[in-house]
Tab-separated table of C-alpha atoms in Angstrom:
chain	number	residue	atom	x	y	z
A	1	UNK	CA	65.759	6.861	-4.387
A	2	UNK	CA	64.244	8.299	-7.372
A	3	UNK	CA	65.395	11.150	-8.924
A	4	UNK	CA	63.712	13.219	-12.178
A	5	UNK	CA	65.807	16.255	-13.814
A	6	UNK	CA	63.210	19.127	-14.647
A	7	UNK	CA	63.622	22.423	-16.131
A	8	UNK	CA	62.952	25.828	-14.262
A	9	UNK	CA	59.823	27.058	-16.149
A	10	UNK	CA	59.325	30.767	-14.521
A	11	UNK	CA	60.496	32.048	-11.597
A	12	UNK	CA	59.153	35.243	-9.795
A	13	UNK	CA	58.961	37.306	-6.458
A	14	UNK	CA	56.581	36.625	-4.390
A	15	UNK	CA	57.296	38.651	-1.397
A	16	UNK	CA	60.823	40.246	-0.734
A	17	UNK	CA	62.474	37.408	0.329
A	18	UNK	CA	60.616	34.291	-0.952
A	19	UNK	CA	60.620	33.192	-5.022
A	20	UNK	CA	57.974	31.312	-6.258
A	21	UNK	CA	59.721	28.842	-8.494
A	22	UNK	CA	57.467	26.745	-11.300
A	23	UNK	CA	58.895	23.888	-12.544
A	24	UNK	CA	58.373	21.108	-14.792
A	25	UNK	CA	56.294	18.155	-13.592
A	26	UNK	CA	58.029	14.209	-13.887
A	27	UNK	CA	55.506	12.328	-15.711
A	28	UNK	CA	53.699	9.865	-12.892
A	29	UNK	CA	54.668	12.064	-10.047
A	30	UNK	CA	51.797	12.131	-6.964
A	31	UNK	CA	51.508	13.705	-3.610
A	32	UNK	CA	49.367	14.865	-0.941
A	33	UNK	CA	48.609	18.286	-0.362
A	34	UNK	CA	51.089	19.338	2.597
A	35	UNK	CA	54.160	17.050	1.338
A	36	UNK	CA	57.145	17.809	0.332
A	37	UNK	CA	60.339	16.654	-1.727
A	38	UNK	CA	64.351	16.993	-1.604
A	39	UNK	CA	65.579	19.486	-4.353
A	40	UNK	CA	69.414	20.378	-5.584
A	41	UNK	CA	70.096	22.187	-8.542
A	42	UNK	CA	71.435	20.118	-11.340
A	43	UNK	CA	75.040	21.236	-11.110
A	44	UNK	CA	77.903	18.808	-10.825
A	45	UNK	CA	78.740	20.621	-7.353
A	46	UNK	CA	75.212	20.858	-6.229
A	47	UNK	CA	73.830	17.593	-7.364
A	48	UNK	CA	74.257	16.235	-3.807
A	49	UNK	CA	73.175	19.172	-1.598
A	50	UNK	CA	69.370	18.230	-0.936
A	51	UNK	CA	66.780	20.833	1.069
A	52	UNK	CA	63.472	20.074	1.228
A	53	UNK	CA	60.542	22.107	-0.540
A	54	UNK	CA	56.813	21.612	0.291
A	55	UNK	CA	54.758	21.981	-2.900
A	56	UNK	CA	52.151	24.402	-2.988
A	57	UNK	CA	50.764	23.457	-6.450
A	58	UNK	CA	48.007	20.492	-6.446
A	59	UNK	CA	48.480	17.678	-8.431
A	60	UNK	CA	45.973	18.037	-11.040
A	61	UNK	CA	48.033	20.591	-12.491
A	62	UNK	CA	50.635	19.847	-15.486
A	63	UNK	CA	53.470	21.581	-13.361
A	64	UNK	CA	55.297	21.794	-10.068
A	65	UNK	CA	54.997	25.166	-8.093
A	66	UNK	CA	57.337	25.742	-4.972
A	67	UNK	CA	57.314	29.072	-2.726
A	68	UNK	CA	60.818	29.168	-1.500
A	69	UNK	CA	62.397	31.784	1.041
A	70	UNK	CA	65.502	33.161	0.351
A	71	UNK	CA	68.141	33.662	3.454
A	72	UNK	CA	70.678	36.251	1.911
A	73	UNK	CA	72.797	36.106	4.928
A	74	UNK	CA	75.015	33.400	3.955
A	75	UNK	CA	76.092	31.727	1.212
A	76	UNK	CA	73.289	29.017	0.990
A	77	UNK	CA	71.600	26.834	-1.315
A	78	UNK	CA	68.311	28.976	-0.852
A	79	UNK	CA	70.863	32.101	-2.165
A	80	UNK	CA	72.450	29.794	-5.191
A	81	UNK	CA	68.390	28.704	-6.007
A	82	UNK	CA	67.717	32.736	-6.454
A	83	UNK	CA	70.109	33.153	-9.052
A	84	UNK	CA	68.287	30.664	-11.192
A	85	UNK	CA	66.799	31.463	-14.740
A	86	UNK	CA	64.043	30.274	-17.492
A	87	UNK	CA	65.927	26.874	-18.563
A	88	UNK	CA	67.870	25.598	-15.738
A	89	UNK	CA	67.443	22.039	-13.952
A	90	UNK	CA	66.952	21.349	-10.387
A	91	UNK	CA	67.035	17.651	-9.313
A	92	UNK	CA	63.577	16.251	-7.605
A	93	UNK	CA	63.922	13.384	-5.331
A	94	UNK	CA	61.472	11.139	-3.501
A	95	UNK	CA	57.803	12.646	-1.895
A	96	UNK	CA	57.517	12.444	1.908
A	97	UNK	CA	55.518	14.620	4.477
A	98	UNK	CA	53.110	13.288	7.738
A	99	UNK	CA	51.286	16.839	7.083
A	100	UNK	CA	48.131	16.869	5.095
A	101	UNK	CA	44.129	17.284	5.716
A	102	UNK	CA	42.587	15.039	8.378
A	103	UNK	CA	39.407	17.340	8.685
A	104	UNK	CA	38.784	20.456	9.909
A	105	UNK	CA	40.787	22.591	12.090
A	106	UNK	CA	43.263	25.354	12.800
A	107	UNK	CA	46.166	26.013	11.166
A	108	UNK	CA	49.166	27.873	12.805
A	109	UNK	CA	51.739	28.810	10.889
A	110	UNK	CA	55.003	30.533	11.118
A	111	UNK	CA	56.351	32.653	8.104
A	112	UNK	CA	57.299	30.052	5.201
A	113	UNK	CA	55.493	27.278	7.231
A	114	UNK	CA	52.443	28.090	5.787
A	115	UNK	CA	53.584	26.694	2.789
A	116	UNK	CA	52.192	23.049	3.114
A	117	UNK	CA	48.817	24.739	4.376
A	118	UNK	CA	48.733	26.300	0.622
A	119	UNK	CA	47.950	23.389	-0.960
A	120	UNK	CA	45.581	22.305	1.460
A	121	UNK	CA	43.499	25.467	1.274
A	122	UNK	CA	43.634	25.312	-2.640
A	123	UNK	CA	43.220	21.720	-2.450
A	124	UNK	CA	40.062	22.168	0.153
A	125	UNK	CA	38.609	25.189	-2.068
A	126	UNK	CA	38.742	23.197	-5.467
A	127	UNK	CA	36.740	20.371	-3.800
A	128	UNK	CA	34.189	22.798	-1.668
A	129	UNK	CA	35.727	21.988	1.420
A	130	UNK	CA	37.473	25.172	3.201
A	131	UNK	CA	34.469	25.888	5.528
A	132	UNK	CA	35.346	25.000	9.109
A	133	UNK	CA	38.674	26.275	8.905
A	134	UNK	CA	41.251	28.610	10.476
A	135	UNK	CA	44.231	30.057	9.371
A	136	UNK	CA	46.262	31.940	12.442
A	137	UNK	CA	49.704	33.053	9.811
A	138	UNK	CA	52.702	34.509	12.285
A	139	UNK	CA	54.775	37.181	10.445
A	140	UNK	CA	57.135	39.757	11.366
A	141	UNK	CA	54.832	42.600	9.310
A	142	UNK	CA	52.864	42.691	6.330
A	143	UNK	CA	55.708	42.463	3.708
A	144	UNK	CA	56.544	39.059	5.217
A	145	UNK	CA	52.824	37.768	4.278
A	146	UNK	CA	53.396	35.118	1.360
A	147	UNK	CA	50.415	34.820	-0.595
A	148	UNK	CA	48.237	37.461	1.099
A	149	UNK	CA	46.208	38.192	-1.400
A	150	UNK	CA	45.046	34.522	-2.069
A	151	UNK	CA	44.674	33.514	1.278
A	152	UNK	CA	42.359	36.392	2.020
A	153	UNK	CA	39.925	35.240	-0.952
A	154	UNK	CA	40.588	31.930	-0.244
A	155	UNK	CA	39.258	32.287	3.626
A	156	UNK	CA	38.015	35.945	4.022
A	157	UNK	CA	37.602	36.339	7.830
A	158	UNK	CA	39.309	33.327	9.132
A	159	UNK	CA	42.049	34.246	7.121
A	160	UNK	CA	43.798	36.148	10.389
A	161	UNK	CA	47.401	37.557	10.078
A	162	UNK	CA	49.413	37.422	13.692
A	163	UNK	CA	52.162	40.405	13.316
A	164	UNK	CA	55.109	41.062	15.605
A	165	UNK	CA	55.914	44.632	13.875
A	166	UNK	CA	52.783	45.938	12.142
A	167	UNK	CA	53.603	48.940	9.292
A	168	UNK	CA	50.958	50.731	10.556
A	169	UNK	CA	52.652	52.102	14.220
A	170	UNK	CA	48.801	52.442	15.573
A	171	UNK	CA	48.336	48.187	14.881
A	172	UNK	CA	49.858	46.426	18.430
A	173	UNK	CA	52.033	43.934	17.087
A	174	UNK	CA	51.292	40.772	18.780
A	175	UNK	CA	52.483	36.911	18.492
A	176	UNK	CA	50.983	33.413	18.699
A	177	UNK	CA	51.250	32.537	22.017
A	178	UNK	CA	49.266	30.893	24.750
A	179	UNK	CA	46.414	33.231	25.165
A	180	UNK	CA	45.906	33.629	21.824
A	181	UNK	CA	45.480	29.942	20.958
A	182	UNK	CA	42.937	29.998	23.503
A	183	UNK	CA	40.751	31.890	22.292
A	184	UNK	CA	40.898	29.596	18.826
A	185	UNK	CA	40.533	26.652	20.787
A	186	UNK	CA	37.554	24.379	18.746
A	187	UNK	CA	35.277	21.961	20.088
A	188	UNK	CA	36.982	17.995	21.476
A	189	UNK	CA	37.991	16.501	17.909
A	190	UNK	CA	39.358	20.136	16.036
A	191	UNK	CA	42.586	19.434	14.907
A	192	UNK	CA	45.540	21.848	14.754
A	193	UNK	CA	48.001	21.863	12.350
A	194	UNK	CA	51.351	23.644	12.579
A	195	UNK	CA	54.024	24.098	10.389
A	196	UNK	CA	57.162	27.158	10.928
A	197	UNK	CA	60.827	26.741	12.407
A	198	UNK	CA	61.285	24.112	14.879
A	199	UNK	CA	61.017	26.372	17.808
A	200	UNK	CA	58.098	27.802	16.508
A	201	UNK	CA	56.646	24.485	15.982
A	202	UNK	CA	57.933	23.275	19.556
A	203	UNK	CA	56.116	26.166	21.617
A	204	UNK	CA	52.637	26.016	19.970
A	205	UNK	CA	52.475	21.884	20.690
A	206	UNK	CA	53.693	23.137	24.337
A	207	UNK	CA	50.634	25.600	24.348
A	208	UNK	CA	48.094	23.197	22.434
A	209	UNK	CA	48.898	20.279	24.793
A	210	UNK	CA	48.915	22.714	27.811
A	211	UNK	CA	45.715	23.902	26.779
A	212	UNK	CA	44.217	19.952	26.749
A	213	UNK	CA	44.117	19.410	22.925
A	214	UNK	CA	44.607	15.458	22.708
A	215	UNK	CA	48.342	14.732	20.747
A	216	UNK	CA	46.093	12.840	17.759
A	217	UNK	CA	44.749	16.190	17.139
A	218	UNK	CA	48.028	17.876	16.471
A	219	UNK	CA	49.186	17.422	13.060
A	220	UNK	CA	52.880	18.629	12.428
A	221	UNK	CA	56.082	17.472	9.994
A	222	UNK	CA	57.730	14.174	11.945
């Protein structure tokens, strides 16, 4: 297993509960938009604890850019990786990840599941390839939205945000379930690509394969 020591470069909110971390980039390191790597922090008693991290920077760039959420509940890594600074050293392990751009589609995410679908879209829009495609995003309300502002210029109208609790008490909240996904449902050969919690991730394949979309066009994390 490889393993490359990097330094914490900046680290920022990007919504109330999820950092956005940037980090030095190991020298030869690849991936595909929509994979992901095991992180610890580079402590003597953390060393060992690995969570995985999609990136959601592209890999033209001379850096490594993760969107994290935080859970402040309990006393978890994802709490310990908050407290971070300027100058201190997580631990990057090997690249894996079965998500990443077989053509275009709709993508259904669920809160910080959308973060493999951010390097796709910027990946797609640097190459002048986002038309086609679909972004359903599931939040709880608008302060849960990571990267709202970029995904709205990145996709403008099919850039559609799915919340359970709108701000506004005149918005009916809604959710991503069967109906809905009907009424996305593309021509024989879209594919759909979903990324959120496991349950999340668990009910949408229920509704796509209910629905008759063929199990090669369902692209999730395996």
């Amino acid at each position: 297993m490889k393993m490359h020591v990097v330094k914490i470069l900046n680290v920022e909110d990007a919504t109330h509960n999820v950092k956005r971390f940037v980090i030095e980039k190991p020298p030869g390191l690849t991936y595909i938009p929509g994979q992901a790597t095991d992180v610890s922090i580079n402590h003597p008693n953390l060393r060992d604890e690995l969570r995985p991290f999609t990136f959601t920077s592209l890999n033209e760039w001379d850096y490594l850019e993760f969107n994290i959420k935080i859970y402040k509940d309990h006393d978890g890594i994802t709490e310990k990786l908050a407290q971070l600074k300027t100058g201190d050293e997580l631990v990057i392990h090997d690249v894996f990840g079965t998500i990443h751009y077989k053509g275009p589609g709709v993508f259904i995410a669920g809160g910080a599941g959308i973060t493999p679908f951010i390097a796709i879209f910027r990946q797609l829009r640097h190459d002048g390839l986002l038309a086609g495609n679909t972004l359903l995003f599931a939040n709880y309300n608008e302060t849960d939205i990571i990267l709202k502002t970029e995904l709205k210029y990145m996709l403008g109208e099919n850039d559609i945000d799915i919340l359970k609790a709108p701000l506004d008490e005149s918005v009916r909240g809604r959710i991503i379930d069967r109906d809905l996904l009907k009424t996305y449902l593309g021509k024989k050969g879209t594919y759909y690509y979903v990324c959120g919690p496991d349950p999340f991730t668990a009910a949408m394949v229920g509704y796509l394969e209910e629905l008759g979309v063929e199990e090669g066009c369902i692209v999730i994390e395996v």
